[in-house]
Coordinates of C-alpha atoms in Angstrom, one line a residue:
Chain A
M1 CA 0.0 0.0 0.0
P2 CA 1.4 3.4 -0.9
S3 CA 2.8 5.5 1.9
L4 CA 1.6 9.1 1.5
K5 CA 3.2 12.4 2.6
P6 CA 2.8 15.9 1.2
G7 CA 4.8 16.2 -2.0
S8 CA 5.0 12.5 -2.8
R9 CA 4.0 11.6 -6.3
F10 CA 2.1 8.6 -7.7
T11 CA 1.2 7.3 -11.1
S12 CA -1.7 5.3 -12.3
S13 CA -1.1 1.7 -13.3
V14 CA -3.9 1.7 -15.8
C15 CA -4.0 5.1 -17.4
T16 CA -1.9 8.3 -17.8
T17 CA -3.0 9.9 -14.5
Q18 CA -0.3 11.3 -12.2
V19 CA -0.9 13.0 -8.9
I20 CA 1.1 14.8 -6.2
V21 CA -0.1 14.5 -2.6
V22 CA -1.1 17.9 -1.1
K23 CA -2.4 16.5 2.2
G24 CA -2.4 13.1 3.9
A25 CA 0.1 10.9 5.6
G26 CA 0.7 7.2 6.2
E27 CA -0.5 4.0 4.5
V28 CA -3.4 4.8 2.2
D29 CA -5.0 2.5 -0.4
L30 CA -4.8 5.1 -3.1
R31 CA -6.2 3.9 -6.4
C32 CA -6.7 5.1 -9.9
G33 CA -9.1 3.4 -12.2
G34 CA -9.7 0.9 -9.4
A35 CA -6.1 -0.3 -9.4
P36 CA -3.5 0.6 -6.7
M37 CA -1.4 3.6 -7.7
L38 CA 2.4 3.2 -8.1
A39 CA 5.3 5.3 -7.0
A40 CA 6.1 8.0 -9.6
G41 CA 8.5 6.7 -12.2
A42 CA 7.1 3.1 -12.2
A43 CA 5.9 1.9 -15.6
A44 CA 2.1 1.4 -16.0
D45 CA 1.0 -2.2 -16.0
G46 CA -1.4 -1.7 -18.9
G47 CA -5.0 -2.7 -18.6
L48 CA -8.0 -0.4 -18.4
P49 CA -9.7 1.5 -15.7
A50 CA -12.3 -0.7 -13.9
E51 CA -16.0 0.0 -14.5
G52 CA -17.2 2.6 -12.0
A53 CA -13.8 4.1 -11.8
S54 CA -13.4 5.4 -15.3
G55 CA -14.7 9.0 -15.0
G56 CA -11.3 10.4 -15.7
T57 CA -9.1 13.0 -14.0
L58 CA -8.6 16.6 -14.8
M59 CA -5.3 18.4 -15.0
G60 CA -4.6 20.8 -12.1
K61 CA -7.7 19.8 -10.2
R62 CA -7.6 18.7 -6.6
Y63 CA -9.3 15.5 -5.3
V64 CA -10.3 14.8 -1.7
D65 CA -11.8 12.1 0.4
P66 CA -15.1 13.0 2.3
D67 CA -13.2 13.9 5.5
E68 CA -10.6 15.9 3.6
T69 CA -7.8 14.0 5.3
V70 CA -6.3 13.1 1.9
E71 CA -6.0 15.6 -0.9
V72 CA -4.1 15.0 -4.2
L73 CA -3.5 17.3 -7.1
C74 CA -3.7 15.9 -10.7
T75 CA -0.5 16.7 -12.5
K76 CA -1.3 14.6 -15.6
P77 CA -4.8 13.7 -16.6
G78 CA -6.0 10.2 -17.5
D79 CA -9.1 8.0 -18.0
G80 CA -9.2 6.5 -14.5
S81 CA -11.0 8.0 -11.5
L82 CA -9.1 8.4 -8.2
G83 CA -10.2 6.6 -5.1
I84 CA -9.2 5.2 -1.7
G85 CA -10.2 1.6 -1.7
D86 CA -13.5 1.3 -3.5
A87 CA -14.6 4.9 -2.6
L88 CA -14.0 7.5 -5.2
L89 CA -12.4 10.8 -4.3
D90 CA -14.4 14.0 -4.9
L91 CA -13.4 16.9 -7.1
K92 CA -12.6 19.7 -4.7
E93 CA -14.2 23.0 -5.5
A94 CA -11.6 25.7 -5.4
K95 CA -12.1 28.8 -3.3
P96 CA -9.7 31.0 -5.3
L97 CA -7.5 33.5 -3.5
P98 CA -6.9 36.8 -5.0
A99 CA -3.7 37.0 -7.1
S100 CA -0.9 38.3 -4.9
D101 CA 2.0 38.0 -7.2
Chain B
M1 CA 7.1 20.3 -12.4
L2 CA 5.0 23.5 -12.3
L3 CA 6.2 24.5 -15.7
E4 CA 5.8 21.0 -17.1
M5 CA 2.1 21.1 -16.0
A6 CA 1.7 24.5 -17.7
A7 CA 3.3 23.2 -20.9
D8 CA 1.1 20.1 -20.8
G9 CA -2.1 22.0 -19.9
F10 CA -1.8 25.1 -22.0
G11 CA 1.4 24.9 -24.0
D12 CA 0.2 27.2 -26.8
R13 CA -0.6 30.1 -24.5
V14 CA 1.8 33.0 -24.3
A15 CA 3.8 32.8 -21.1
L16 CA 6.0 35.8 -21.5
G17 CA 6.2 39.0 -23.5
P18 CA 3.8 40.6 -26.0
S19 CA 0.5 38.7 -26.6
D20 CA 1.5 38.6 -30.2
G21 CA 4.8 36.8 -30.7
G22 CA 5.7 36.2 -27.0
L23 CA 7.2 33.0 -25.7
T24 CA 4.7 30.2 -25.2
Y25 CA 4.7 27.8 -22.2
R26 CA 5.9 25.1 -24.6
D27 CA 8.7 27.4 -25.8
L28 CA 9.6 28.2 -22.2
Y29 CA 9.6 24.5 -21.2
D30 CA 11.8 23.5 -24.2
S31 CA 14.2 26.5 -23.5
A32 CA 14.4 25.6 -19.8
G33 CA 15.3 22.0 -20.7
A34 CA 18.0 23.1 -23.1
A35 CA 19.4 25.5 -20.5
S36 CA 19.5 22.6 -18.0
V37 CA 21.9 20.7 -20.4
R38 CA 24.2 23.7 -20.5
F39 CA 24.1 24.2 -16.7
R40 CA 24.8 20.5 -16.0
A41 CA 27.7 20.5 -18.5
D42 CA 29.2 23.4 -16.6
G43 CA 29.7 21.2 -13.6
G44 CA 29.2 24.0 -11.0
S45 CA 27.2 23.9 -7.8
H46 CA 24.9 26.9 -8.5
V47 CA 23.3 28.8 -11.3
A48 CA 23.2 32.5 -10.6
M49 CA 22.0 35.6 -12.3
A50 CA 23.3 39.1 -12.0
D51 CA 21.0 40.8 -14.5
L52 CA 17.8 42.7 -15.0
S53 CA 14.5 40.8 -15.6
S54 CA 14.2 39.3 -19.1
A55 CA 13.1 36.1 -20.7
A56 CA 16.4 34.7 -19.4
L57 CA 15.0 34.8 -15.9
P58 CA 12.3 32.1 -16.2
V59 CA 14.5 30.1 -18.5
S60 CA 17.4 30.1 -16.0
L61 CA 15.0 29.6 -13.0
F62 CA 13.3 26.6 -14.4
G63 CA 16.5 25.4 -16.2
A64 CA 18.4 25.4 -12.9
A65 CA 15.6 23.4 -11.2
W66 CA 15.6 20.9 -14.1
A67 CA 19.4 20.5 -13.7
G68 CA 19.0 20.0 -10.0
L69 CA 21.0 23.1 -9.1
P70 CA 20.1 26.0 -6.8
F71 CA 19.2 29.3 -8.6
V72 CA 20.7 32.4 -7.1
P73 CA 19.4 35.8 -8.2
L74 CA 22.0 38.4 -7.3
N75 CA 21.5 42.1 -6.8
Y76 CA 23.1 43.6 -9.9
R77 CA 22.9 47.0 -8.2
L78 CA 25.6 46.1 -5.7
T79 CA 29.1 47.4 -6.2
D80 CA 31.5 45.2 -8.2
D81 CA 33.3 44.3 -4.9
E82 CA 30.1 43.3 -3.1
L83 CA 28.9 41.3 -6.1
A84 CA 32.3 39.5 -6.4
A85 CA 32.1 38.6 -2.7
L86 CA 28.7 37.0 -3.1
A87 CA 29.9 35.2 -6.3
S88 CA 32.9 33.7 -4.4
R89 CA 30.5 32.3 -1.8
I90 CA 28.5 30.2 -4.4
S91 CA 31.6 29.2 -6.4
P92 CA 31.9 27.0 -8.5
A93 CA 28.9 28.5 -10.4
I94 CA 27.7 29.7 -13.7
I95 CA 26.4 33.3 -13.7
I96 CA 24.1 34.8 -16.2
V97 CA 25.2 38.4 -16.8
D98 CA 24.1 41.5 -18.6
P99 CA 25.7 41.6 -22.1
D100 CA 26.1 45.4 -21.6
S101 CA 28.4 45.0 -18.7
P102 CA 30.5 42.0 -19.6
D103 CA 33.5 42.9 -17.5
R104 CA 31.8 42.6 -14.1
L105 CA 32.6 39.4 -12.2
T106 CA 35.5 38.4 -14.4
G107 CA 38.5 36.6 -13.0
I108 CA 36.8 35.0 -10.0
D109 CA 37.9 31.5 -9.2
G110 CA 35.3 28.9 -10.2
I111 CA 32.9 31.4 -11.8
G112 CA 31.9 31.0 -15.4
L113 CA 30.0 33.8 -17.1
L114 CA 27.3 33.4 -19.7
S115 CA 25.6 36.5 -21.1
R116 CA 21.9 36.7 -21.3
R117 CA 22.1 36.9 -25.1
A118 CA 24.3 33.8 -25.4
L119 CA 21.9 31.8 -23.2
M120 CA 18.9 32.8 -25.2
D121 CA 20.7 32.0 -28.5
L122 CA 21.7 28.6 -27.1
V123 CA 18.2 27.6 -26.1
D124 CA 16.4 29.0 -29.2
G125 CA 14.9 26.1 -31.1
A126 CA 16.8 23.5 -29.1
D127 CA 15.2 20.2 -28.1
P128 CA 14.8 19.6 -24.4
P129 CA 16.1 16.5 -22.8
E130 CA 13.9 13.8 -21.2
P131 CA 12.5 15.2 -18.0
E132 CA 14.4 13.8 -15.0
W133 CA 14.4 15.6 -11.7
D134 CA 14.3 15.2 -8.0
M135 CA 10.8 14.2 -7.0
T136 CA 11.2 14.6 -3.2
G137 CA 11.3 18.4 -3.3
E138 CA 14.2 18.4 -0.8
G139 CA 16.6 20.0 -3.3
T140 CA 17.3 23.7 -3.0
A141 CA 15.4 25.7 -5.5
I142 CA 16.5 29.2 -4.6
E143 CA 19.2 30.9 -2.5
L144 CA 18.4 34.5 -2.0
F145 CA 20.9 36.8 -0.3
T146 CA 19.2 39.1 2.2
S147 CA 19.9 42.8 1.8
G148 CA 22.4 42.5 4.6
A149 CA 20.7 45.4 6.5
T150 CA 22.2 44.1 9.7
G151 CA 25.6 42.9 8.6
E152 CA 27.0 40.2 6.2
P153 CA 24.3 39.1 3.7
K154 CA 22.9 35.7 4.6
A155 CA 21.6 33.3 1.9
A156 CA 18.0 32.3 2.6
V157 CA 17.4 28.7 1.4
L158 CA 14.0 27.8 -0.3
R159 CA 13.6 24.2 -1.2
H160 CA 11.4 23.0 -4.0
R161 CA 8.9 21.7 -1.5
H162 CA 8.5 25.2 0.1
L163 CA 7.9 26.9 -3.2
V164 CA 5.6 24.1 -4.6
S165 CA 3.6 24.3 -1.3
Y166 CA 3.2 28.0 -1.7
V167 CA 2.1 27.8 -5.3
L168 CA -0.3 24.9 -4.8
G169 CA -1.7 26.5 -1.7
S170 CA -2.3 29.9 -3.1
V171 CA -2.8 29.6 -6.9
E172 CA -5.4 27.7 -8.9
F173 CA -3.9 25.8 -11.9
M174 CA -4.9 27.6 -15.1
G175 CA -6.9 29.9 -12.9
A176 CA -6.3 32.8 -15.2
H177 CA -8.3 33.6 -18.4
E178 CA -6.4 33.6 -21.6
D179 CA -6.5 37.4 -21.9
E180 CA -4.9 38.0 -18.5
A181 CA -1.4 39.5 -18.2
A182 CA 0.7 40.4 -15.1
L183 CA 3.1 43.3 -15.1
V184 CA 6.3 42.4 -13.0
S185 CA 8.5 45.3 -12.0
V186 CA 10.0 43.8 -8.9
P187 CA 13.6 42.6 -9.6
P188 CA 14.6 38.9 -9.7
Y189 CA 16.6 39.2 -6.4
H190 CA 13.4 40.0 -4.4
V191 CA 11.4 37.0 -3.4
A192 CA 8.3 38.6 -4.9
G193 CA 10.1 38.6 -8.3
I194 CA 10.5 34.9 -8.1
A195 CA 7.0 34.2 -6.7
A196 CA 5.6 36.3 -9.6
I197 CA 7.1 34.0 -12.2
L198 CA 6.1 30.8 -10.4
S199 CA 2.5 31.8 -9.6
N200 CA 1.8 33.3 -13.0
V201 CA 3.2 30.3 -14.9
Y202 CA 1.0 28.0 -12.8
A203 CA -2.1 30.2 -13.2
G204 CA -1.4 30.5 -17.0
R205 CA -1.2 34.3 -16.8
R206 CA 1.1 36.0 -19.4
V207 CA 4.0 37.8 -17.7
V208 CA 5.1 41.3 -19.0
Q209 CA 8.4 42.4 -17.5
L210 CA 9.5 46.0 -16.7
P211 CA 13.2 45.6 -16.0
T212 CA 13.8 49.0 -14.4
F213 CA 10.9 50.6 -12.5
D214 CA 9.9 54.0 -13.6
A215 CA 6.3 55.1 -12.9
H216 CA 5.7 56.6 -16.3
D217 CA 7.1 53.6 -18.0
W218 CA 5.0 51.3 -15.8
V219 CA 1.8 53.2 -16.7
T220 CA 2.7 53.2 -20.4
L221 CA 3.6 49.5 -20.6
L222 CA 0.5 48.6 -18.6
R223 CA -1.7 50.4 -21.1
A224 CA 0.1 49.1 -24.2
E225 CA 0.0 45.5 -23.1
S226 CA -3.6 45.7 -21.6
V227 CA -2.2 44.4 -18.3
T228 CA -4.8 42.9 -15.9
S229 CA -2.8 42.5 -12.7
A230 CA 0.4 43.8 -11.2
M231 CA 2.4 43.7 -8.0
V232 CA 4.2 46.8 -6.6
V233 CA 6.2 47.8 -3.5
P234 CA 4.8 50.8 -1.6
T235 CA 7.4 53.3 -3.0
M236 CA 6.3 52.3 -6.5
L237 CA 2.6 52.9 -5.8
T238 CA 3.4 56.3 -4.4
R239 CA 5.1 57.3 -7.7
I240 CA 2.3 55.7 -9.8
V241 CA -0.3 57.7 -7.8
E242 CA 1.6 60.9 -8.6
V243 CA 1.7 60.1 -12.3
L244 CA -2.1 59.3 -12.4
D245 CA -2.8 62.5 -10.3
A246 CA -0.8 64.5 -12.8
E247 CA -2.9 63.2 -15.7
G248 CA -5.9 64.8 -14.0
P249 CA -9.5 63.6 -13.5
D250 CA -10.0 63.3 -17.3
G251 CA -6.9 61.1 -17.8
P252 CA -7.3 57.6 -19.3
G253 CA -6.8 55.8 -15.9
L254 CA -6.0 52.1 -15.9
P255 CA -9.2 50.5 -17.0
T256 CA -7.6 47.1 -17.9
L257 CA -6.1 46.7 -14.4
R258 CA -8.3 44.3 -12.6
S259 CA -6.0 43.5 -9.6
L260 CA -3.2 45.4 -8.0
S261 CA -1.3 43.7 -5.2
Y262 CA 1.3 45.4 -3.0
G263 CA 3.7 44.4 -0.2
G264 CA 7.3 44.5 0.8
G265 CA 7.0 47.4 3.3
R266 CA 4.7 49.7 5.2
M267 CA 2.2 51.3 2.9
P268 CA 1.5 55.0 3.8
S269 CA -2.3 55.3 4.2
P270 CA -2.6 58.5 2.1
T271 CA -1.1 56.5 -0.9
I272 CA -3.4 53.5 -0.6
Q273 CA -6.5 55.7 0.0
R274 CA -5.7 57.9 -3.1
A275 CA -5.0 54.7 -5.2
L276 CA -8.4 53.3 -4.2
E277 CA -10.0 56.5 -5.3
L278 CA -8.1 56.8 -8.6
L279 CA -8.7 53.1 -9.5
P280 CA -12.3 52.5 -8.5
T281 CA -12.7 49.2 -10.5
T282 CA -9.3 47.7 -9.5
A283 CA -9.2 45.0 -6.8
F284 CA -6.5 45.7 -4.2
V285 CA -4.6 43.0 -2.4
N286 CA -2.1 43.6 0.3
A287 CA 0.3 40.7 0.6
Y288 CA 2.5 40.1 3.7
G289 CA 5.4 37.7 3.6
L290 CA 9.1 37.3 3.9
T291 CA 11.8 35.7 1.9
E292 CA 12.1 32.9 4.5
T293 CA 8.4 32.1 4.2
S294 CA 8.4 31.7 0.3
S295 CA 6.6 35.0 -0.1
T296 CA 3.0 35.7 0.9
V297 CA 1.6 34.3 4.2
A298 CA -1.3 36.7 4.8
L299 CA -3.6 38.7 2.5
L300 CA -5.9 41.6 2.8
G301 CA -8.4 41.0 -0.1
P302 CA -10.2 43.4 -2.4
D303 CA -13.6 43.4 -0.6
E304 CA -11.8 44.0 2.7
H305 CA -10.0 47.0 1.3
R306 CA -13.3 48.6 0.1
E307 CA -15.1 47.7 3.3
A308 CA -12.4 49.2 5.5
M309 CA -12.3 52.3 3.3
A310 CA -16.1 52.8 3.7
S311 CA -16.5 51.9 7.3
A312 CA -17.0 54.3 10.2
D313 CA -16.0 51.6 12.7
P314 CA -12.4 52.4 13.7
V315 CA -11.5 48.7 14.1
V316 CA -12.7 47.9 10.6
R317 CA -11.2 51.1 9.2
A318 CA -7.8 50.3 10.7
R319 CA -7.8 47.1 8.6
L320 CA -6.8 49.2 5.6
G321 CA -3.4 49.2 7.2
S322 CA -3.4 45.5 8.1
A323 CA -2.0 42.5 6.3
G324 CA -5.4 40.8 6.3
R325 CA -5.8 37.2 7.3
P326 CA -3.3 34.3 7.0
L327 CA -3.6 32.0 3.9
P328 CA -5.6 28.9 4.6
T329 CA -2.4 26.9 4.6
I330 CA -0.6 29.1 7.1
Q331 CA -1.0 29.5 10.9
V332 CA 0.0 32.7 12.6
T333 CA 0.4 33.5 16.3
I334 CA 1.7 36.5 18.2
R335 CA 4.1 35.7 21.0
D336 CA 6.0 37.6 23.7
D337 CA 9.7 37.6 24.4
L338 CA 9.5 34.3 26.2
G339 CA 7.8 32.7 23.2
D340 CA 4.3 32.5 24.9
E341 CA 1.2 33.5 23.0
V342 CA -0.2 36.8 23.9
A343 CA -3.9 37.8 24.1
V344 CA -5.9 39.1 21.1
G345 CA -5.0 42.7 20.4
Q346 CA -1.7 42.6 22.3
P347 CA 1.5 43.4 20.5
G348 CA 4.3 40.8 20.2
E349 CA 6.4 39.0 17.6
I350 CA 4.7 37.4 14.6
W351 CA 5.3 33.6 14.4
V352 CA 4.2 31.6 11.3
R353 CA 3.9 27.9 10.5
G354 CA 3.2 26.1 7.2
E355 CA 4.7 23.8 4.5
Q356 CA 6.0 26.9 2.6
V357 CA 7.9 28.2 5.6
S358 CA 11.7 27.5 5.3
G359 CA 13.3 29.7 7.9
E360 CA 16.6 28.3 6.7
Y361 CA 19.9 30.0 5.8
R362 CA 22.8 28.4 4.0
G363 CA 25.3 26.9 6.4
S364 CA 23.0 26.7 9.4
A365 CA 20.1 24.6 10.6
P366 CA 16.6 25.9 9.9
R367 CA 15.4 28.4 12.5
L368 CA 12.2 26.6 13.1
T369 CA 11.0 25.2 16.4
A370 CA 10.6 21.4 16.7
D371 CA 6.9 21.8 15.8
G372 CA 7.6 24.0 12.8
W373 CA 7.1 27.6 14.0
F374 CA 9.2 30.4 12.6
P375 CA 9.8 33.6 14.5
T376 CA 9.7 36.4 11.8
H377 CA 11.4 39.1 13.8
D378 CA 8.4 41.3 12.7
G379 CA 6.3 42.9 15.4
G380 CA 2.5 42.9 15.2
W381 CA -0.9 42.1 16.7
M382 CA -4.0 40.4 15.6
D383 CA -7.5 41.8 16.0
A384 CA -10.6 39.8 17.2
D385 CA -11.5 38.7 13.7
G386 CA -8.0 37.5 12.9
F387 CA -6.7 40.4 10.9
L388 CA -2.9 40.7 11.2
H389 CA -1.4 44.1 11.8
V390 CA 2.3 44.3 11.1
T391 CA 4.2 47.1 13.0
G392 CA 7.7 46.6 11.6
R393 CA 11.0 44.8 12.4
I394 CA 11.5 44.2 16.1
D395 CA 15.1 45.4 15.7
D396 CA 13.7 48.8 14.7
V397 CA 11.7 49.2 17.9
I398 CA 12.7 52.3 19.8
V399 CA 13.2 51.8 23.5
K400 CA 12.6 55.0 25.3
G401 CA 12.5 55.0 29.1
G402 CA 11.9 51.3 29.2
Q403 CA 8.9 51.6 26.9
N404 CA 8.8 50.0 23.4
V405 CA 7.8 52.4 20.7
S406 CA 7.1 51.2 17.1
P407 CA 8.5 53.6 14.5
G408 CA 5.6 52.6 12.2
E409 CA 2.9 54.2 14.3
I410 CA 4.7 57.5 14.5
E411 CA 5.4 57.5 10.8
E412 CA 1.8 56.7 10.0
V413 CA 0.6 59.8 11.9
L414 CA 3.2 62.0 10.3
V415 CA 2.5 61.0 6.7
C416 CA -1.2 61.7 7.2
H417 CA -0.3 65.4 7.9
P418 CA -1.1 67.3 4.6
A419 CA 2.4 68.9 4.5
V420 CA 4.3 65.7 4.9
A421 CA 5.5 63.6 1.9
D422 CA 7.4 61.0 3.8
A423 CA 8.6 60.3 7.3
A424 CA 10.8 58.0 9.3
A425 CA 11.2 57.6 13.1
I426 CA 14.4 56.3 14.6
G427 CA 15.9 56.0 18.0
L428 CA 19.3 57.6 18.8
P429 CA 21.3 57.3 22.0
D430 CA 20.2 59.3 25.0
R431 CA 21.8 59.2 28.5
Q432 CA 18.6 59.8 30.4
W433 CA 16.1 57.8 28.4
G434 CA 18.2 55.2 26.7
E435 CA 17.0 56.3 23.3
R436 CA 15.4 59.5 22.1
I437 CA 12.9 59.6 19.2
I438 CA 14.0 61.4 16.1
A439 CA 11.6 62.0 13.3
A440 CA 13.1 62.6 9.8
V441 CA 10.5 64.4 7.7
V442 CA 10.3 65.2 4.0
L443 CA 7.8 67.9 3.2
H444 CA 5.8 68.2 0.0
P445 CA 7.3 70.8 -2.4
G446 CA 6.1 74.2 -1.4
A447 CA 4.5 73.0 1.8
S448 CA 5.5 74.0 5.3
A449 CA 5.0 72.8 8.8
S450 CA 6.9 73.6 11.9
S451 CA 8.6 71.1 14.1
D452 CA 6.2 72.0 17.0
E453 CA 3.2 71.5 14.8
L454 CA 4.3 68.0 13.8
R455 CA 5.2 67.0 17.3
D456 CA 1.7 68.2 18.5
T457 CA 0.1 66.2 15.7
V458 CA 1.8 63.0 17.0
R459 CA 1.0 63.9 20.7
D460 CA -2.7 64.4 19.8
R461 CA -3.0 61.0 18.1
L462 CA -0.7 58.8 20.2
R463 CA 0.4 58.4 23.8
S464 CA 2.7 61.2 24.9
N465 CA 5.8 58.9 25.1
R466 CA 5.5 58.5 21.3
T467 CA 6.1 62.3 20.7
P468 CA 9.3 62.8 18.7
D469 CA 12.0 64.6 20.8
H470 CA 13.3 66.2 17.7
V471 CA 12.0 66.7 14.1
E472 CA 14.6 66.9 11.5
F473 CA 13.6 68.1 8.0
V474 CA 15.4 66.3 5.2
G475 CA 15.3 66.4 1.4
S476 CA 14.7 62.7 1.0
L477 CA 14.9 59.4 2.9
P478 CA 17.3 56.6 2.0
Y479 CA 15.5 53.6 0.3
N480 CA 17.0 50.6 -1.5
D481 CA 15.6 49.9 -5.0
T482 CA 13.0 47.5 -3.7
G483 CA 11.5 50.2 -1.5
K484 CA 12.9 49.2 1.9
L485 CA 13.7 52.1 4.1
L486 CA 17.4 51.9 5.1
R487 CA 17.1 52.8 8.8
R488 CA 20.7 52.0 9.4
V489 CA 21.8 54.6 6.9
L490 CA 19.4 57.1 8.4
R491 CA 20.7 56.4 11.9
S492 CA 24.2 57.0 10.8
D493 CA 23.3 60.2 8.8
L494 CA 21.5 61.6 11.8
A495 CA 23.9 60.3 14.5
H496 CA 24.8 63.9 15.5
L497 CA 21.3 64.3 16.9
G498 CA 22.0 61.7 19.6
D499 CA 24.2 62.5 22.6
G500 CA 26.9 60.0 21.7
S501 CA 26.2 57.8 24.7
T502 CA 26.1 54.0 24.1
G503 CA 23.1 53.3 26.2

């Protein structure tokens, strides 16, 4: 099971999705397309996202679990949906801050 | 990684320069990759830049990150000797230099020079290598030498994880519309100059650079490029307000400017109030942050500016001079000398905590507590609704008769006097009181005010121990080019007004 910490990166084993962890720590059953995600740099196994986990990911969007204990940012989009175990993560609605730079 | 996302997500958008013919995100990505090959081949430990803002800045910044080398923006306004001293401290290194002053920095052991033009020729049309970089974020992204206001310059270290946390925590990916453009007039060796590149790249906002600030040039470029957002330091805004005022009520104004952020020093309230009047449709943002905190940690937003401006409640009104509230990813507390938290409304030192906070200098351990808190050395207080009021550097506090006096509050009262253009308060040695309060005042051209009148103004507004013991009228105050008041220079210029005791 992947061990999460802010800044760690994971790649989908069944699609092109890549994520970076924004929030969350410890062992988490992070999945994409229904299959466990791999540490960044690992080659995809091939295969297709499982039914029910094939909604796809969007570039630059954040995904959270219902308690917001885990938050990941999509750095490369793909066809799989992100989840923890069988529960899918939700797209986090952004509350944009005013530009300060 | 941030640039890679931008190139993947919106590679055809213009990243830098004019909307027609500027560098796209894909171009910038390819150029940074090509630059990384050159930087690696050099074999040095750092990539530095002693040059004005140009396209070479983002190319070198991202190229250095790609090569796994720290990027060091140097202050090109330093003397040759000062610059050479900093260069020796990062040797062996490659330094990007201004092609117009090729002789600076020659002959230093381990330092290779590359002119901005040579770098841009080298990367033009070159294919980038396969991406391959440190994924942990532990590597050093930036080393920024502090201005050395209190001695030998120190190099603040910002790691990739600090900057990435800042950008991910404060900027929405591709959050900018395609027509947005940001005008950057802060130099590369100021943390806001680096943050501007990173944030705008991630937001997908085109960057327009003004290498040397001049208020007329700023207004002209802003209009020519239909700029929608900009960041300025307080001294810049004061000059911009003067230019707009000189154009009169029928002037063209700045209708394209949707957002104007400011930070990097105390904003005189007459300047911000006049700017709010002159730019009624612009959203104002006050950003407070330090180099050591990867730029912004607290913000006063557009609605809060207008609410404060319109309010009759003195507490709400005072927020116009505040730094607003901490970012959602940042915690702020106010503590006393012993490190204990003080009550709401009480003054103390500002401490911050968050993933973006580094608090680290090269050659020493991070100055964070075991649980991640960083003492900023800035004084301040927090109101009941969590608005942070910054009163200035703790080292600048005047201690008169055992009482702490913040120069900022005296200066704020003085600059609100109609005859006063600028003011600074400093402490000088005094046998009886420890320090006496000296106010250095610049009057508006043609205006007059007596010393007694100004002292009475302060006495009426503040407690009597804040009244300046002496008002000295001066032609101008010493600032560095990023708008920071050089109090040490002022103390030395006015040293004769102390009594020579050493406290």
